PDB file of C-alpha atoms and ligand atoms in Angstrom:
ATOM      1  CA  MET A  23     103.355 101.670 124.170  1.00 76.00           C
ATOM      2  CA  SER A  24     100.015 100.195 124.945  1.00 92.00           C
ATOM      3  CA  VAL A  25      96.473 100.097 123.760  1.00 97.00           C
ATOM      4  CA  ARG A  26      94.334 101.964 126.302  1.00 97.00           C
ATOM      5  CA  LYS A  27      90.709 101.500 127.143  1.00 98.00           C
ATOM      6  CA  ILE A  28      88.464 104.042 125.400  1.00 98.00           C
ATOM      7  CA  ILE A  29      85.804 105.561 127.681  1.00 98.00           C
ATOM      8  CA  TYR A  30      82.232 106.049 126.559  1.00 98.00           C
ATOM      9  CA  GLU A  31      79.699 108.842 126.532  1.00 96.00           C
ATOM     10  CA  GLY A  32      78.199 109.151 130.007  1.00 96.00           C
ATOM     11  CA  ASP A  33      81.638 109.132 131.670  1.00 97.00           C
ATOM     12  CA  PRO A  34      82.102 112.578 133.309  1.00 97.00           C
ATOM     13  CA  ALA A  35      85.764 112.719 132.133  1.00 97.00           C
ATOM     14  CA  LEU A  36      84.496 113.361 128.573  1.00 98.00           C
ATOM     15  CA  ARG A  37      82.758 116.529 129.749  1.00 98.00           C
ATOM     16  CA  LYS A  38      85.718 118.236 131.377  1.00 97.00           C
ATOM     17  CA  ARG A  39      87.811 120.999 129.858  1.00 98.00           C
ATOM     18  CA  CYS A  40      91.324 119.606 129.542  1.00 98.00           C
ATOM     19  CA  HIS A  41      94.484 121.305 130.866  1.00 98.00           C
ATOM     20  CA  ALA A  42      97.267 122.497 128.610  1.00 98.00           C
ATOM     21  CA  VAL A  43     100.327 120.303 128.299  1.00 98.00           C
ATOM     22  CA  THR A  44     103.166 122.335 129.860  1.00 97.00           C
ATOM     23  CA  ALA A  45     105.943 119.757 130.269  1.00 96.00           C
ATOM     24  CA  PHE A  46     107.320 117.836 127.288  1.00 98.00           C
ATOM     25  CA  THR A  47     108.709 114.817 129.015  1.00 97.00           C
ATOM     26  CA  LYS A  48     109.016 111.082 128.487  1.00 97.00           C
ATOM     27  CA  ARG A  49     105.559 110.841 129.968  1.00 96.00           C
ATOM     28  CA  THR A  50     104.161 113.155 127.249  1.00 97.00           C
ATOM     29  CA  ALA A  51     105.867 110.992 124.572  1.00 98.00           C
ATOM     30  CA  GLY A  52     104.348 107.911 126.238  1.00 98.00           C
ATOM     31  CA  LEU A  53     100.863 109.477 126.118  1.00 98.00           C
ATOM     32  CA  MET A  54     101.255 110.289 122.388  1.00 98.00           C
ATOM     33  CA  ASP A  55     102.475 106.724 121.670  1.00 98.00           C
ATOM     34  CA  ASP A  56      99.497 105.252 123.560  1.00 98.00           C
ATOM     35  CA  LEU A  57      97.043 107.552 121.685  1.00 98.00           C
ATOM     36  CA  LYS A  58      98.516 106.413 118.364  1.00 98.00           C
ATOM     37  CA  GLU A  59      98.464 102.762 119.240  1.00 98.00           C
ATOM     38  CA  THR A  60      94.914 102.952 120.592  1.00 98.00           C
ATOM     39  CA  LEU A  61      93.761 104.823 117.421  1.00 97.00           C
ATOM     40  CA  ILE A  62      95.264 102.181 115.157  1.00 96.00           C
ATOM     41  CA  HIS A  63      93.716  99.406 117.191  1.00 97.00           C
ATOM     42  CA  ALA A  64      90.264 101.092 117.114  1.00 96.00           C
ATOM     43  CA  GLU A  65      90.624 101.939 113.386  1.00 94.00           C
ATOM     44  CA  GLY A  66      89.378 105.480 113.995  1.00 94.00           C
ATOM     45  CA  ALA A  67      89.986 108.799 112.262  1.00 95.00           C
ATOM     46  CA  GLY A  68      91.196 110.520 115.449  1.00 97.00           C
ATOM     47  CA  LEU A  69      91.503 110.152 119.188  1.00 98.00           C
ATOM     48  CA  ALA A  70      91.790 112.698 122.017  1.00 98.00           C
ATOM     49  CA  ALA A  71      93.478 112.192 125.412  1.00 98.00           C
ATOM     50  CA  PRO A  72      90.228 112.570 127.414  1.00 98.00           C
ATOM     51  CA  GLN A  73      88.875 109.548 125.520  1.00 98.00           C
ATOM     52  CA  ILE A  74      91.460 107.451 127.365  1.00 98.00           C
ATOM     53  CA  GLY A  75      90.757 109.314 130.636  1.00 97.00           C
ATOM     54  CA  ILE A  76      93.705 111.748 130.467  1.00 98.00           C
ATOM     55  CA  LEU A  77      92.540 115.360 130.834  1.00 98.00           C
ATOM     56  CA  ARG A  78      95.313 116.963 128.799  1.00 98.00           C
ATOM     57  CA  ARG A  79      95.105 118.946 125.571  1.00 98.00           C
ATOM     58  CA  ALA A  80      96.545 116.307 123.223  1.00 98.00           C
ATOM     59  CA  CYS A  81      95.118 114.340 120.350  1.00 98.00           C
ATOM     60  CA  VAL A  82      96.065 112.388 117.254  1.00 98.00           C
ATOM     61  CA  ILE A  83      94.373 112.414 113.838  1.00 97.00           C
ATOM     62  CA  MET A  84      94.735 110.433 110.628  1.00 95.00           C
ATOM     63  CA  ARG A  85      95.704 112.368 107.556  1.00 92.00           C
ATOM     64  CA  ASP A  86      95.939 110.037 104.567  1.00 88.00           C
ATOM     65  CA  ASP A  87      98.060 107.199 105.911  1.00 88.00           C
ATOM     66  CA  GLU A  88      99.978 109.100 108.556  1.00 94.00           C
ATOM     67  CA  ILE A  89      99.036 109.891 112.152  1.00 97.00           C
ATOM     68  CA  VAL A  90      99.597 113.516 113.171  1.00 97.00           C
ATOM     69  CA  GLU A  91     100.193 114.353 116.823  1.00 98.00           C
ATOM     70  CA  LEU A  92      98.652 117.639 118.011  1.00 98.00           C
ATOM     71  CA  ILE A  93      99.474 119.011 121.458  1.00 98.00           C
ATOM     72  CA  ASN A  94      97.699 122.174 122.715  1.00 98.00           C
ATOM     73  CA  PRO A  95      96.036 122.522 119.276  1.00 98.00           C
ATOM     74  CA  GLU A  96      94.035 125.545 118.218  1.00 98.00           C
ATOM     75  CA  ILE A  97      92.175 126.187 114.987  1.00 97.00           C
ATOM     76  CA  ILE A  98      93.626 129.403 113.579  1.00 98.00           C
ATOM     77  CA  LYS A  99      91.912 129.452 110.200  1.00 97.00           C
ATOM     78  CA  GLN A 100      88.875 127.727 108.715  1.00 95.00           C
ATOM     79  CA  SER A 101      87.198 127.875 105.333  1.00 93.00           C
ATOM     80  CA  ASP A 102      83.722 129.328 105.062  1.00 89.00           C
ATOM     81  CA  GLU A 103      82.892 126.460 102.831  1.00 87.00           C
ATOM     82  CA  GLN A 104      81.168 123.751 104.795  1.00 84.00           C
ATOM     83  CA  GLU A 105      80.781 120.120 104.119  1.00 83.00           C
ATOM     84  CA  GLY A 106      78.030 117.981 105.572  1.00 78.00           C
ATOM     85  CA  LEU A 107      78.832 114.368 106.230  1.00 76.00           C
ATOM     86  CA  PHE A 108      77.896 111.755 108.644  1.00 81.00           C
ATOM     87  CA  GLU A 109      80.179 111.635 111.654  1.00 91.00           C
ATOM     88  CA  GLY A 110      80.829 109.218 114.476  1.00 93.00           C
ATOM     89  CA  CYS A 111      82.967 108.962 117.601  1.00 96.00           C
ATOM     90  CA  LEU A 112      84.862 106.116 119.248  1.00 97.00           C
ATOM     91  CA  SER A 113      83.285 107.209 122.555  1.00 98.00           C
ATOM     92  CA  CYS A 114      79.746 107.031 121.143  1.00 95.00           C
ATOM     93  CA  PRO A 115      79.671 103.611 119.526  1.00 90.00           C
ATOM     94  CA  ASP A 116      76.898 102.869 116.999  1.00 84.00           C
ATOM     95  CA  MET A 117      75.891 106.529 116.763  1.00 89.00           C
ATOM     96  CA  ARG A 118      76.198 108.490 113.527  1.00 89.00           C
ATOM     97  CA  GLY A 119      74.985 112.014 113.005  1.00 91.00           C
ATOM     98  CA  TYR A 120      74.832 114.543 110.203  1.00 88.00           C
ATOM     99  CA  LEU A 121      77.051 117.510 110.893  1.00 90.00           C
ATOM    100  CA  GLU A 122      78.447 120.373 108.807  1.00 91.00           C
ATOM    101  CA  ARG A 123      82.050 121.357 109.392  1.00 93.00           C
ATOM    102  CA  SER A 124      84.560 123.548 107.585  1.00 94.00           C
ATOM    103  CA  LYS A 125      86.067 121.858 104.552  1.00 94.00           C
ATOM    104  CA  GLU A 126      89.560 123.185 105.238  1.00 96.00           C
ATOM    105  CA  VAL A 127      91.192 124.146 108.536  1.00 96.00           C
ATOM    106  CA  THR A 128      94.584 125.317 109.724  1.00 98.00           C
ATOM    107  CA  VAL A 129      95.659 124.131 113.151  1.00 98.00           C
ATOM    108  CA  ARG A 130      98.490 125.512 115.228  1.00 98.00           C
ATOM    109  CA  ALA A 131      99.887 122.941 117.684  1.00 98.00           C
ATOM    110  CA  GLN A 132     102.990 121.685 119.442  1.00 98.00           C
ATOM    111  CA  ASP A 133     104.761 118.403 118.764  1.00 98.00           C
ATOM    112  CA  ARG A 134     106.002 116.047 121.467  1.00 97.00           C
ATOM    113  CA  ASN A 135     109.190 118.139 121.854  1.00 97.00           C
ATOM    114  CA  GLY A 136     107.193 121.341 122.393  1.00 98.00           C
ATOM    115  CA  GLU A 137     107.941 122.780 118.945  1.00 98.00           C
ATOM    116  CA  TRP A 138     105.061 124.818 117.472  1.00 98.00           C
ATOM    117  CA  PHE A 139     103.946 124.072 113.919  1.00 98.00           C
ATOM    118  CA  GLU A 140     101.037 124.854 111.645  1.00 97.00           C
ATOM    119  CA  PHE A 141      99.086 122.111 110.035  1.00 93.00           C
ATOM    120  CA  GLU A 142      96.671 122.448 107.137  1.00 94.00           C
ATOM    121  CA  CYS A 143      94.119 119.785 106.374  1.00 93.00           C
ATOM    122  CA  SER A 144      90.944 119.243 104.475  1.00 94.00           C
ATOM    123  CA  GLY A 145      88.060 116.787 104.148  1.00 92.00           C
ATOM    124  CA  ILE A 146      88.022 113.940 106.651  1.00 91.00           C
ATOM    125  CA  ALA A 147      91.272 115.072 108.367  1.00 94.00           C
ATOM    126  CA  ALA A 148      89.797 118.586 108.855  1.00 95.00           C
ATOM    127  CA  ARG A 149      86.643 117.053 110.286  1.00 95.00           C
ATOM    128  CA  ALA A 150      88.741 114.862 112.598  1.00 96.00           C
ATOM    129  CA  ALA A 151      90.799 117.865 113.758  1.00 97.00           C
ATOM    130  CA  CYS A 152      87.674 119.867 114.648  1.00 96.00           C
ATOM    131  CA  HIS A 153      86.079 116.858 116.322  1.00 97.00           C
ATOM    132  CA  GLU A 154      89.178 116.044 118.467  1.00 98.00           C
ATOM    133  CA  ILE A 155      89.748 119.672 119.458  1.00 98.00           C
ATOM    134  CA  ASP A 156      86.088 119.788 120.631  1.00 98.00           C
ATOM    135  CA  HIS A 157      86.863 116.794 122.865  1.00 98.00           C
ATOM    136  CA  LEU A 158      89.509 118.861 124.635  1.00 98.00           C
ATOM    137  CA  ASP A 159      86.770 121.307 125.651  1.00 98.00           C
ATOM    138  CA  GLY A 160      84.419 118.554 126.809  1.00 98.00           C
ATOM    139  CA  VAL A 161      82.259 118.843 123.673  1.00 98.00           C
ATOM    140  CA  LEU A 162      80.963 115.738 121.864  1.00 97.00           C
ATOM    141  CA  PHE A 163      79.688 115.589 118.262  1.00 95.00           C
ATOM    142  CA  ILE A 164      76.263 114.586 119.519  1.00 93.00           C
ATOM    143  CA  ASP A 165      75.959 118.084 121.059  1.00 94.00           C
ATOM    144  CA  LYS A 166      76.303 119.625 117.600  1.00 92.00           C
ATOM    145  CA  VAL A 167      74.616 117.238 115.172  1.00 89.00           C
ATOM    146  CA  GLU A 168      71.513 118.242 113.300  1.00 82.00           C
ATOM    147  CA  HIS A 169      70.297 114.690 113.218  1.00 86.00           C
ATOM    148  CA  ILE A 170      71.265 111.308 114.642  1.00 89.00           C
ATOM    149  CA  TYR A 171      70.581 108.534 112.153  1.00 88.00           C
ATOM    150  CA  THR A 172      68.481 105.587 113.121  1.00 87.00           C
ATOM    151  CA  GLU A 173      69.864 102.156 112.273  1.00 85.00           C
ATOM    152  CA  ALA A 174      67.504 101.858 109.324  1.00 89.00           C
ATOM    153  CA  GLU A 175      68.496 105.311 107.949  1.00 88.00           C
ATOM    154  CA  LEU A 176      72.149 104.466 108.347  1.00 84.00           C
ATOM    155  CA  ASP A 177      71.738 101.163 106.446  1.00 86.00           C
ATOM    156  CA  GLU A 178      69.992 103.030 103.657  1.00 87.00           C
ATOM    157  CA  LEU A 179      72.671 105.764 103.580  1.00 81.00           C
ATOM    158  CA  LEU A 180      75.511 103.191 103.436  1.00 80.00           C
ATOM    159  CA  ALA A 181      73.775 101.299 100.658  1.00 87.00           C
ATOM    160  CA  GLN A 182      73.366 104.530  98.741  1.00 85.00           C
ATOM    161  CA  LEU A 183      77.016 105.464  99.185  1.00 80.00           C
ATOM    162  CA  GLU A 184      78.085 102.024  98.021  1.00 85.00           C
ATOM    163  CA  GLU A 185      75.881 102.333  94.925  1.00 87.00           C
ATOM    164  CA  GLU A 186      77.351 105.761  94.177  1.00 84.00           C
ATOM    165  CA  SER A 187      80.919 104.462  94.420  1.00 80.00           C
ATOM    166  CA  GLU A 188      79.977 101.549  92.116  1.00 80.00           C
ATOM    167  CA  ASP A 189      78.603 104.109  89.647  1.00 76.00           C
ATOM    168  CA  ASP A 190      81.863 106.041  89.909  1.00 71.00           C
ATOM    169  CA  ASP A 191      83.804 102.847  89.142  1.00 69.00           C
ATOM    170  CA  LYS A 192      81.594 102.286  86.105  1.00 66.00           C
ATOM    171  CA  ASP A 193      82.138 105.861  84.935  1.00 64.00           C
ATOM    172  CA  LYS A 194      85.887 105.396  85.283  1.00 59.00           C
ATOM    173  CA  LYS A 195      85.794 102.183  83.276  1.00 58.00           C
ATOM    174  CA  GLU A 196      83.757 103.892  80.570  1.00 60.00           C
ATOM    175  CA  LYS A 197      86.373 106.660  80.415  1.00 56.00           C
ATOM    176  CA  ASP A 198      89.239 104.162  80.269  1.00 59.00           C
ATOM    177  CA  LYS A 199      87.754 102.554  77.189  1.00 57.00           C
TER     178      LYS A 199
HETATM  179 ZN1   ZN B 210      85.170 111.554 119.340  1.00 74.20          ZN
END
């Protein structure tokens, strides 16, 4: 296993449609291990093979504390309910945009042994699944965002979120009393 170099926006590899994984070999397992290790190292929510320069339909996403491996993934169901949040990408450092995505999605994918499974996720994991599957088609979040935040807007937004979570803590403490 090794931490691979993540490529950045502007690299043509990020704009290619990736090929399906057809052989489930030691090499496939090695790719999945490298994706996992690189994701942990980068502290991201998800990572797709093209982001380390491998044009294959494979990605990893964080769901709670576990990393889920998705090979040849497809979204087979998504909720109509949308959630707007700010989103970023390890290949577009320092950029955050506002983007609505389905709150819940079901993904069909293969594991490293080629076994198909269905995977349901919501919230940040659902967002990560949609984001990573877009990468496999050469699509970046900056193509879809309604708005890219400036540094000042982002600072303000983060301060606001922090304040809200402090208020939540206060509410909780009030309730505990
Ligand atoms: Zn990304």
